Tab-separated table of C-alpha atoms and ligand atoms in Angstrom:
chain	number	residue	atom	x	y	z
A	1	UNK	CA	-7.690	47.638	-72.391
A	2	UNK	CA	-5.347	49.899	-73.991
A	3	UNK	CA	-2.343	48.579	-72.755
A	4	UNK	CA	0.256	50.717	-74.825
A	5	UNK	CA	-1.589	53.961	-74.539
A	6	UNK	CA	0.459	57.513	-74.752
A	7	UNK	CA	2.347	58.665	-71.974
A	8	UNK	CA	1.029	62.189	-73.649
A	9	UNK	CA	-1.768	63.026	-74.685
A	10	UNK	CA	-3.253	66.565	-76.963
A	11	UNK	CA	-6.589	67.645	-75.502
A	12	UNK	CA	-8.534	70.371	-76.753
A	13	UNK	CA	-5.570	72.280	-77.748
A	14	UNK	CA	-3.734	72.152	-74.068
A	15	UNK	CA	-1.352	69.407	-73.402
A	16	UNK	CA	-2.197	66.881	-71.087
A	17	UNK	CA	0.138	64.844	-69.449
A	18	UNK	CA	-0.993	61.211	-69.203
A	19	UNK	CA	0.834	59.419	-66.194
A	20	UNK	CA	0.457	56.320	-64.998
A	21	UNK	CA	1.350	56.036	-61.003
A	22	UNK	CA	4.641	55.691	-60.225
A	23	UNK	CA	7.000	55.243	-57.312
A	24	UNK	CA	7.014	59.011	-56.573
A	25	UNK	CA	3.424	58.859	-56.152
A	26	UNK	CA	3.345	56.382	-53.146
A	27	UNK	CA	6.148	57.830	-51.244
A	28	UNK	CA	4.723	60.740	-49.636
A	29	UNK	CA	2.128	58.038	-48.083
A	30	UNK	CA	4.724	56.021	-46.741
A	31	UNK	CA	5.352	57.088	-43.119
A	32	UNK	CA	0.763	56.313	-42.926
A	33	UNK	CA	1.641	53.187	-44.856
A	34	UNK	CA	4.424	52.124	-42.057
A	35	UNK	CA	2.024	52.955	-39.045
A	36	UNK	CA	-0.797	51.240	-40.355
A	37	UNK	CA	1.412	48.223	-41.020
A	38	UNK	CA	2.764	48.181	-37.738
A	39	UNK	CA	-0.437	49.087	-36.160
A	40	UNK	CA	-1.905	45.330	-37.699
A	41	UNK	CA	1.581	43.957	-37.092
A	42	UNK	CA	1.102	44.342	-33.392
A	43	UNK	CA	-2.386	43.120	-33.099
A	44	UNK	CA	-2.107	39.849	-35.010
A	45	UNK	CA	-5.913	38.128	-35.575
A	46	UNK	CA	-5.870	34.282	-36.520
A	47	UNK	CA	-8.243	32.710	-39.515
A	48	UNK	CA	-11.785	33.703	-39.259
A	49	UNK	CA	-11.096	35.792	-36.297
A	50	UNK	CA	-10.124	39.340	-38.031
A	51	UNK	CA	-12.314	41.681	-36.252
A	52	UNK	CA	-10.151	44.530	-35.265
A	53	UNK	CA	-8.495	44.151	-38.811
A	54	UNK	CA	-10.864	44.147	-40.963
A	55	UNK	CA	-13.008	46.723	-38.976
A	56	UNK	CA	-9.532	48.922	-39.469
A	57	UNK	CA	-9.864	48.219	-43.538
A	58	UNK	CA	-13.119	48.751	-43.884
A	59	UNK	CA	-13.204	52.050	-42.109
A	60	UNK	CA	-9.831	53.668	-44.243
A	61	UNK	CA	-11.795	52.274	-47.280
A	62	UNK	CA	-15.230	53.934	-45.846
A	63	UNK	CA	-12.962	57.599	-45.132
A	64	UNK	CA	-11.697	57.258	-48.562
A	65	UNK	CA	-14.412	57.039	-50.389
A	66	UNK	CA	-14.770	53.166	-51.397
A	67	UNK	CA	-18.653	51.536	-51.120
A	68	UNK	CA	-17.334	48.936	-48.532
A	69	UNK	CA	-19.107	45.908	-48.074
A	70	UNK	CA	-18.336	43.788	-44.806
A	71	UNK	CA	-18.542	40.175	-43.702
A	72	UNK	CA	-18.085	39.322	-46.843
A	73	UNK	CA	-17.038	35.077	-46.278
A	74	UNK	CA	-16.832	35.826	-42.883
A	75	UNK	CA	-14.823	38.127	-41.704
A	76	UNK	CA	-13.613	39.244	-45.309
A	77	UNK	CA	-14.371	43.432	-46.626
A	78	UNK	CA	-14.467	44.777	-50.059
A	79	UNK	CA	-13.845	47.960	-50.869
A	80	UNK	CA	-15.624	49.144	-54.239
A	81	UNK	CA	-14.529	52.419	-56.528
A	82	UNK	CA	-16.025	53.168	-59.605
A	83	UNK	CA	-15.156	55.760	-62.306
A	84	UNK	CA	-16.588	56.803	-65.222
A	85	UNK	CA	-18.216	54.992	-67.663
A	86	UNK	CA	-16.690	52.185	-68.483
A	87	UNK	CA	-17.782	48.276	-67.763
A	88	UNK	CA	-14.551	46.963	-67.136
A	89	UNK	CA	-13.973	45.730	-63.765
A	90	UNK	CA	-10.795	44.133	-61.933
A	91	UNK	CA	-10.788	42.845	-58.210
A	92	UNK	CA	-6.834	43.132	-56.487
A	93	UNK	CA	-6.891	40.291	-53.456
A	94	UNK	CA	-5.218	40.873	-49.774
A	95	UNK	CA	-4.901	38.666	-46.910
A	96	UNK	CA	-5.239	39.352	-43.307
A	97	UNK	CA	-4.954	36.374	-41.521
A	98	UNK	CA	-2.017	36.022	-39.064
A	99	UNK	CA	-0.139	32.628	-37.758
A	100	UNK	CA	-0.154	30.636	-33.943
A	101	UNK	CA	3.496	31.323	-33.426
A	102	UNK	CA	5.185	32.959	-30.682
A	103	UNK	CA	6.767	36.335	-32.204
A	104	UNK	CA	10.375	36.373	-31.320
A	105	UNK	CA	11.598	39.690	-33.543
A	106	UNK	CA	12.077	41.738	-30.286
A	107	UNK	CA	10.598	44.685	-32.168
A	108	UNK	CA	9.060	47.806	-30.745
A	109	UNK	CA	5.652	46.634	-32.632
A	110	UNK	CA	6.380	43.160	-32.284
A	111	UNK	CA	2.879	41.423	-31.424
A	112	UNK	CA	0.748	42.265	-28.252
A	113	UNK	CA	-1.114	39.181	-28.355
A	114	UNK	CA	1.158	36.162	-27.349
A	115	UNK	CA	0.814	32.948	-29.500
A	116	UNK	CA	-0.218	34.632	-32.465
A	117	UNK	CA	2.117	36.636	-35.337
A	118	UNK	CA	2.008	37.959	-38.568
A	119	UNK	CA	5.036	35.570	-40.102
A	120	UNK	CA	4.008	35.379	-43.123
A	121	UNK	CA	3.385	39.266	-44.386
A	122	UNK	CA	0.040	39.646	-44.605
A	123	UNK	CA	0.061	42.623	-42.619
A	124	UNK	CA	2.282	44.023	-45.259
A	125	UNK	CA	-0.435	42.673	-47.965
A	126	UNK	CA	-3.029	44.534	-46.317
A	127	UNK	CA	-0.958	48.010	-45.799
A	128	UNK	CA	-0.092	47.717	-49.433
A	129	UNK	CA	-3.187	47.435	-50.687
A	130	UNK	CA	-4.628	50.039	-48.511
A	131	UNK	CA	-1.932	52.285	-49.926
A	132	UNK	CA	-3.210	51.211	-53.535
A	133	UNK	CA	-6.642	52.337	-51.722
A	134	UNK	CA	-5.878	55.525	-51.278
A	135	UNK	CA	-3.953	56.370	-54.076
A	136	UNK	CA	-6.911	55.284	-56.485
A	137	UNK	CA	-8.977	57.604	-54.545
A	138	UNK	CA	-6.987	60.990	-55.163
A	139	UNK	CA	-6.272	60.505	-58.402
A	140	UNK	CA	-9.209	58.843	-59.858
A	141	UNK	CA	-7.473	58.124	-63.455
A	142	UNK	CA	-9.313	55.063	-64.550
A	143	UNK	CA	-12.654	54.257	-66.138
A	144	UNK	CA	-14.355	50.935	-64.539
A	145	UNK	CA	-14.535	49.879	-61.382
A	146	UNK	CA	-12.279	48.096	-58.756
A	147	UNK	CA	-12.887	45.688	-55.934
A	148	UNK	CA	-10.305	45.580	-53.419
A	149	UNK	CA	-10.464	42.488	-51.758
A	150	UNK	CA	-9.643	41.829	-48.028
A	151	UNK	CA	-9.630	38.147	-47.279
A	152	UNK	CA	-9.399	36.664	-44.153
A	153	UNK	CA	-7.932	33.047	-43.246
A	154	UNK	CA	-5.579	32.217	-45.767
A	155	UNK	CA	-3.647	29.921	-43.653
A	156	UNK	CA	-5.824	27.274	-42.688
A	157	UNK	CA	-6.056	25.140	-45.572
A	158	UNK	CA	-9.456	23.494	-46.534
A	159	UNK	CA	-12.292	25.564	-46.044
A	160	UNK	CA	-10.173	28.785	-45.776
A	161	UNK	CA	-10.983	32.404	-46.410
A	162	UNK	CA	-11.183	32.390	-50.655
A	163	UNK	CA	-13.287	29.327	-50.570
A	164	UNK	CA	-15.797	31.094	-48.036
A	165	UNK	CA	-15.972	34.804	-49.884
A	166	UNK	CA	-16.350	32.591	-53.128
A	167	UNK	CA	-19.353	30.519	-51.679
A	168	UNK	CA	-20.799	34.245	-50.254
A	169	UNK	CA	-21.351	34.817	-53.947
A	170	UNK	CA	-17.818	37.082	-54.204
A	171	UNK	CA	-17.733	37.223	-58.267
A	172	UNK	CA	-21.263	37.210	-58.903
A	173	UNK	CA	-21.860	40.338	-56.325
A	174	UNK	CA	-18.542	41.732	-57.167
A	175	UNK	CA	-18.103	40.985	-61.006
A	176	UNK	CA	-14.565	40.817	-61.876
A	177	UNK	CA	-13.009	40.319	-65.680
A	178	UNK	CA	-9.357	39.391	-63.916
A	179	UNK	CA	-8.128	39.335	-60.707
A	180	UNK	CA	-5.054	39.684	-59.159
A	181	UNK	CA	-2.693	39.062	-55.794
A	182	UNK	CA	0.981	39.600	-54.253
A	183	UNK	CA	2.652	38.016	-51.359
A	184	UNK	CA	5.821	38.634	-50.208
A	185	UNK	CA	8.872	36.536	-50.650
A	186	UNK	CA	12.067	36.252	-48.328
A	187	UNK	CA	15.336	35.105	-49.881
A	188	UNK	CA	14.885	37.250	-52.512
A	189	UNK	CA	16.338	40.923	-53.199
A	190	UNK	CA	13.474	43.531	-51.616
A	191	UNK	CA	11.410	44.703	-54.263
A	192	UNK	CA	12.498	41.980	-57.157
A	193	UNK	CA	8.957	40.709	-58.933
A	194	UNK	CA	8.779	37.147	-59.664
A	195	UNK	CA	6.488	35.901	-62.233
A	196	UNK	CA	5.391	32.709	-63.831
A	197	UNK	CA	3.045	32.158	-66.352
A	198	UNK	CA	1.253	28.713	-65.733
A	199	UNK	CA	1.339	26.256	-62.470
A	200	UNK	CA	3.240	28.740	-60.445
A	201	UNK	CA	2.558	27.153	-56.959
A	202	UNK	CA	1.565	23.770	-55.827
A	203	UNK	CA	-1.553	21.752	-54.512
A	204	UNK	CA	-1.439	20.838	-51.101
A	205	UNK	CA	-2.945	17.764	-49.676
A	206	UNK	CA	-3.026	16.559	-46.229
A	207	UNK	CA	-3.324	12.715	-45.211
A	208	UNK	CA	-4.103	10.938	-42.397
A	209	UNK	CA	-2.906	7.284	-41.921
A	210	UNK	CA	-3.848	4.960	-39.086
A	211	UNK	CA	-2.529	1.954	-38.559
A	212	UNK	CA	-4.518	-0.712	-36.655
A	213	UNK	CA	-2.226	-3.670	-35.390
A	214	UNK	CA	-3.298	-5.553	-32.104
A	215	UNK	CA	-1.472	-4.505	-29.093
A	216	UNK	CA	-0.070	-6.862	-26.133
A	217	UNK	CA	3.190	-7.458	-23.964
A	218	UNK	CA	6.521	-6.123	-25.836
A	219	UNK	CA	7.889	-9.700	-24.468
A	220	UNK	CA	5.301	-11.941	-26.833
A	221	UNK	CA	5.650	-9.846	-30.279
A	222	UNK	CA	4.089	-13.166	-32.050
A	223	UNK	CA	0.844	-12.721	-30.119
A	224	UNK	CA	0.569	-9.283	-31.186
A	225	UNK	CA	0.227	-7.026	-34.511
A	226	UNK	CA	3.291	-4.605	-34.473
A	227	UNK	CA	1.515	-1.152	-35.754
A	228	UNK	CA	5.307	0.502	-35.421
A	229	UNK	CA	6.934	-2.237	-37.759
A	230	UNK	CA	4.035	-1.463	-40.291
A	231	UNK	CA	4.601	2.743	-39.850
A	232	UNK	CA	8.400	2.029	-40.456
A	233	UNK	CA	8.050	-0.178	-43.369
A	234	UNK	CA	5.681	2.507	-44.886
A	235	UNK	CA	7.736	5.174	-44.272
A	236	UNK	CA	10.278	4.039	-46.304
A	237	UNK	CA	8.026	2.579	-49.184
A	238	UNK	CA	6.689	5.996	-49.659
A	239	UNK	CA	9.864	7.334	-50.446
A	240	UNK	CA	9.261	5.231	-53.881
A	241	UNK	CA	5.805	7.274	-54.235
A	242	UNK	CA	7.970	10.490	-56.086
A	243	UNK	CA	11.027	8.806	-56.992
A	244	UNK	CA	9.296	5.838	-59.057
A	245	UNK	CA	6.083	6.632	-59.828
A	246	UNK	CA	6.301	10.591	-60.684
A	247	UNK	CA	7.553	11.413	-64.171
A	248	UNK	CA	11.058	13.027	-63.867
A	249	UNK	CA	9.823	15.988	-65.695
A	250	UNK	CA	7.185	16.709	-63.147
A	251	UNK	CA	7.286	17.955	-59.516
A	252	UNK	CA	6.002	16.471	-56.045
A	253	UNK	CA	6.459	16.366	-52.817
A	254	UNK	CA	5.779	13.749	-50.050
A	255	UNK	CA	6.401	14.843	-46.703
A	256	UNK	CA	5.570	12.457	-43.609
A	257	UNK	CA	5.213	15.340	-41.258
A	258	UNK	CA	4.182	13.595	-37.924
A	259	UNK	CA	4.653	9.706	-36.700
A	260	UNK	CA	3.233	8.568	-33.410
A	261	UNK	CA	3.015	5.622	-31.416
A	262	UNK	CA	3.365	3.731	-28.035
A	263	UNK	CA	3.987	4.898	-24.572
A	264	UNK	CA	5.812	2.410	-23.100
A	265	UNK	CA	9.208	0.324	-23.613
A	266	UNK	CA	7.806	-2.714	-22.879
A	267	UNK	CA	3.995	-2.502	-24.455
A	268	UNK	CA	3.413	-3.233	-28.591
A	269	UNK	CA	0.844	-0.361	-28.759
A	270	UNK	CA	-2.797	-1.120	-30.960
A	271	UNK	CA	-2.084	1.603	-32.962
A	272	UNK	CA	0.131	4.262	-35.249
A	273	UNK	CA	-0.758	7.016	-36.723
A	274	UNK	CA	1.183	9.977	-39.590
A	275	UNK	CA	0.634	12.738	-41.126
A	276	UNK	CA	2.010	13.406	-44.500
A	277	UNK	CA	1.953	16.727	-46.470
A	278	UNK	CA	1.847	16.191	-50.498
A	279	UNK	CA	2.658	18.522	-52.955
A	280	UNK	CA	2.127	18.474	-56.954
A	281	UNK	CA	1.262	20.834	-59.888
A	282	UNK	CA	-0.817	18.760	-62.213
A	283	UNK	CA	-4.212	17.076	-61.804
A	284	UNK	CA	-2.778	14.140	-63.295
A	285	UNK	CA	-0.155	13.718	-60.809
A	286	UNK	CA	-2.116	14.695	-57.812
A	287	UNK	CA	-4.485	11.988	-58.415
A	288	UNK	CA	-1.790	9.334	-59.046
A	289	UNK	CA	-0.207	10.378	-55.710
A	290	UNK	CA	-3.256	9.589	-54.110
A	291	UNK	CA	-3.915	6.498	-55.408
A	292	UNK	CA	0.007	5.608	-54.857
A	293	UNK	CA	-0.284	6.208	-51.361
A	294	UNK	CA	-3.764	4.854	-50.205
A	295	UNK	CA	-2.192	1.563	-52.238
A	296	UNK	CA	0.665	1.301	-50.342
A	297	UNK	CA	-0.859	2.141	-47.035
A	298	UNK	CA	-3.621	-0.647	-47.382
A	299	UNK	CA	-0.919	-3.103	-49.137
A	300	UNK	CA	2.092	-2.410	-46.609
A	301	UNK	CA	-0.403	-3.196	-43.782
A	302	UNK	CA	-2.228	-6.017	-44.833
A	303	UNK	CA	1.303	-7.615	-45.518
A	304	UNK	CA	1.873	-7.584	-41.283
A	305	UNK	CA	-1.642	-8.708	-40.774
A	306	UNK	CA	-2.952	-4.913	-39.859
A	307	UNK	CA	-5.101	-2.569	-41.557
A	308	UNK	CA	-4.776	0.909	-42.900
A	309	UNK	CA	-7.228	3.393	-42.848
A	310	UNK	CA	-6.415	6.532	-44.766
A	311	UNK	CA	-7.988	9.924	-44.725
A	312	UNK	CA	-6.896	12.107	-47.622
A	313	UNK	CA	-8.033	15.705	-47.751
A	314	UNK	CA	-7.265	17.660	-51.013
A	315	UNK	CA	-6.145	21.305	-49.792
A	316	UNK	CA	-5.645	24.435	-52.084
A	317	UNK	CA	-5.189	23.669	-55.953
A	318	UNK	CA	-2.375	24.584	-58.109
A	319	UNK	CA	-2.432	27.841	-58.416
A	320	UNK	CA	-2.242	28.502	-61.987
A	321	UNK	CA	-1.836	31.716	-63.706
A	322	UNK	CA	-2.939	33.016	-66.980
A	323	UNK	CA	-0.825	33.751	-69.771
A	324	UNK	CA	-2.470	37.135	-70.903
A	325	UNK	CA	-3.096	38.467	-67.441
A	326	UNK	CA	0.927	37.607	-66.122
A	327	UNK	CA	2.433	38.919	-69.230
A	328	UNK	CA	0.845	42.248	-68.806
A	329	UNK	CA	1.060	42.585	-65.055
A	330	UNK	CA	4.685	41.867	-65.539
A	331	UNK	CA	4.620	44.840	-68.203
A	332	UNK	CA	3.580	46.775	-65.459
A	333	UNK	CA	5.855	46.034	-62.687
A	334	UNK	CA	8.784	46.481	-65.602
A	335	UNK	CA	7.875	49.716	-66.245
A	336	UNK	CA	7.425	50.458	-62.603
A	337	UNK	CA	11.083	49.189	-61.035
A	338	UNK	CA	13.047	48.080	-64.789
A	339	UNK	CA	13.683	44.937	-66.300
A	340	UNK	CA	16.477	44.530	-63.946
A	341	UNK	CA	13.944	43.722	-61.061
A	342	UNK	CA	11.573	41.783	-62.672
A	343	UNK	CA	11.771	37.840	-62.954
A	344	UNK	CA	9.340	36.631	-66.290
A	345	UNK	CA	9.327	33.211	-65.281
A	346	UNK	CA	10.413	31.728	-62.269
A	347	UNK	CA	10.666	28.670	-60.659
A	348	UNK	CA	7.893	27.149	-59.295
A	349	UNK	CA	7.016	27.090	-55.602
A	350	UNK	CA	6.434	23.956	-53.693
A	351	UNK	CA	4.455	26.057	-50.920
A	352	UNK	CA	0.657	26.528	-51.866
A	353	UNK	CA	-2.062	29.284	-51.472
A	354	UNK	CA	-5.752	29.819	-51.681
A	355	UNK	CA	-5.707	32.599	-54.142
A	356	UNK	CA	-5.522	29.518	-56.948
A	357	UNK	CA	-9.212	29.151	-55.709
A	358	UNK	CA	-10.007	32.180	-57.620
A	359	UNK	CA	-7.672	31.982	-60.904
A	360	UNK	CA	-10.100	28.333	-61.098
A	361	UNK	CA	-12.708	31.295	-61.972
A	362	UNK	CA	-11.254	33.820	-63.175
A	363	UNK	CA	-8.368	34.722	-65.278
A	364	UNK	CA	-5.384	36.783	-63.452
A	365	UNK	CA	-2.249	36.629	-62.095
A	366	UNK	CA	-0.408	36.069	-58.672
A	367	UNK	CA	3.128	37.745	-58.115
A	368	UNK	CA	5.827	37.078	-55.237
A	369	UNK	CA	7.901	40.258	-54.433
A	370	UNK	CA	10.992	39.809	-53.296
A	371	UNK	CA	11.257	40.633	-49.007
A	372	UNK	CA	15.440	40.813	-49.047
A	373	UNK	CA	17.826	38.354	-49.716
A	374	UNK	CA	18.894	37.577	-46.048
A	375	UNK	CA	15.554	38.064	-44.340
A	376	UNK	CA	14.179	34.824	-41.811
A	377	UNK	CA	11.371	33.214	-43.790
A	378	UNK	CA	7.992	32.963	-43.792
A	379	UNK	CA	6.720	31.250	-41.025
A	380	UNK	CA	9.492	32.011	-38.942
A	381	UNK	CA	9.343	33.385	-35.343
A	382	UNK	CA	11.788	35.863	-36.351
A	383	UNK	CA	10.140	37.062	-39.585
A	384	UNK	CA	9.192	40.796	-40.418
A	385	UNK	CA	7.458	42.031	-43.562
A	386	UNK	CA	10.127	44.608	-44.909
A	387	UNK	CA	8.375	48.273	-44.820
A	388	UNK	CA	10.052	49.114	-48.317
A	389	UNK	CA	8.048	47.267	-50.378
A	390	UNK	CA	4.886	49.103	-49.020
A	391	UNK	CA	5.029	51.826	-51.560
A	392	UNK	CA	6.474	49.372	-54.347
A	393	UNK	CA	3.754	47.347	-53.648
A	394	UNK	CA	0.713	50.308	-53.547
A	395	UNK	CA	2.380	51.796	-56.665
A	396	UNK	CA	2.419	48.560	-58.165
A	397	UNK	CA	-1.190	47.829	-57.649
A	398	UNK	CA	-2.485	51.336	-58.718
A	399	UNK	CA	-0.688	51.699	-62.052
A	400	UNK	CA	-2.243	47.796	-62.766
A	401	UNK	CA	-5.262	49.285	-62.267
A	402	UNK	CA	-4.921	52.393	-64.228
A	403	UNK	CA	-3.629	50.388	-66.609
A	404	UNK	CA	-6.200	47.934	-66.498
A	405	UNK	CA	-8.902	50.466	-66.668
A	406	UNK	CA	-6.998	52.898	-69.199
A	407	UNK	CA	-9.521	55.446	-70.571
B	1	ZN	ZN1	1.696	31.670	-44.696
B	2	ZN	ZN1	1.007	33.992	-46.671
């Protein structure tokens, strides 16, 4: 990798200007970017399910010139291009997936298919790297090979879409010496970089607690096992789980995200039942959160003569990225947008994504990029991926590779 080569270069006695992409580069794509964007925007496909997407991908990729390979995990496509000589490879990561939420945006391209929305970008992931797509293809100014990588269901947690293109053999077909990923961030000036080198954002676990009392009349509590005593008395002892039993100097999260029980005023129901969201950046602490919380679970019941049973199901790991890999993909956006726009090592993000699934395997590094400061956020029924980071994203992504692959 010659990461500090000349922007000039003398070549057989004629000068030869050595450019890396830059913003102008991307622009006159922009208006194709926009409709393409748009174009997935509109018909938003959930996990698993991108059929129309990827089938759009994989034939831009095809018209461009990329080997494409499809069904890759799924519904996933990637897009190969390989130039000269040289055995260096890097693989640049997409999503395509879109949410179950009713779009409320009121936009001319707001989605055609009710119940589902892209809230969280990933259309805009997908335009931007086709953009990168293209550009790579005209200009050709590397020496390895890329693998664009179109994955599909990021937003379903275990068993997602980088889990299923890893298990269909995605780094031993597609060999990759680093790999990297964006997503977009509201809150957050459009087209700011945010990088962190290390745990950047957090494992996500999901638990399941049910509470089995004995139910009878809400008149004769004493001949009954109160399941809703037992949920409210654990609610508030796992409060203690972060505040007492996480180091300070660490970060978690526990969030009890659903609590049901009963139907009736006047019946002490047989059971109760939560879900609780959990959040941490260290293997160390995400096992002692587990073990906090099955012990209290089994302990708080057993003290009202119930039982606990308790289904914990690890999600996505801390995404962790490498220090090499960050530093010089930061180098890159720098020189891209200035030092101005570029964040070396942010705070870390309590919200969690697959693509840690591949730094596990490979070294690389994941990047947020800022949506606009007063934009809804992600998730939200009025959320919109903002159209001018489209060409600061695909400009971004093909001077990385150029980069990557200097000759
Ligand atoms: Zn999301
Ligand atoms: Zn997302």
């Amino acid at each position: 990798m010659s990461e500090h080569a000349p922007e000039i270069e003398s070549y057989l006695g004629t000068t030869l200007k050595r450019r890396y992409c830059g913003l102008a580069d991307t622009l006159e794509s922009r208006a194709e970017l926009e409709a393409i964007r748009r174009n997935i925007h509109q018909n938003p496909e959930l996990a698993f399910d991108e059929v129309r997407t990827s089938g759009l991908v994989a034939s831009l990729l095809d018209a461009w010139g990329f080997a494409v390979t499809r069904g890759v995990g799924g519904t996933g496509v990637v897009g190969t291009l390989k130039c000269g000589e040289g055995r260096r490879s890097i693989g640049i990561r997409a999503d395509m997936d879109a949410l179950p939420i009713h779009e409320r945006t009121g936009l001319p391209y707001a989605s055609a298919n009710a119940g589902r929305m892209h809230a969280c970008g990933h259309d805009g992931h997908t335009a931007i790297l086709l953009g990168a797509a293209r550009q790579l293809a005209r200009t050709r100014n590397f020496d390895g090979t890329v693998h664009l990588i179109f994955q599909p269901a990021e937003e379903i947690g275990a068993g997602g879409g980088a889990e299923r293109m890893l298990a269909d053999g995605l780094f031993e077909r597609f060999p990759c010496d680093a790999i990297f990923g964006l997503h977009n961030h509201p809150g957050v000036e459009q087209g700011n970089f945010l990088f962190r080198s290390g745990p950047f954002m957090a494992a996500c676990d999901t638990v399941t607690i049910t509470i089995r009392g004995k139910g009878g009349h809400a008149a004769r509590p004493h001949q009954s096992v109160d399941p809703i005593l037992v949920a409210g008395s654990l609610v508030m002892a796992l409060q203690s789980v972060v505040s007492r039993f996480v180091d300070p100097n660490e970060a978690a999260v526990v969030s009890i995200g659903t609590l049901h029980a009963g139907h009736a005023p006047n019946v002490i129901p047989d059971s109760a039942r939560m879900e609780i969201s959990v959040r941490s950046f260290s293997p160390d602490v995400r096992a002692s959160l587990e073990n906090r919380i099955r012990q209290l679970a089994i302990s708080q019941a057993e003290g009202y003569g119930a039982v606990a049973e308790v289904d914990y199901v690890r999600g996505y790991p801390v995404l962790v990225n490498s220090e090499r890999e960050t530093e010089f993909a930061r180098q890159v956006a720098q020189e891209l947008v200035g030092a101005d726009k570029v964040v070396s090592q942010a705070a870390r993000i309590t919200g969690s994504e697959d693509f840690a699934y591949y730094l596990q395997q490979r070294p690389g590094c994941f990047v947020r990029l800022g949506n606009g400061a007063n934009q809804p956020l992600l998730h939200n029924a009025g959320y919109d991926f903002n159209d001018e980071n489209l060409t600061v994203g695909a400009a971004y992504w093909t001077r990385l590779v150029e980069r990557y692959l200097g000759r």
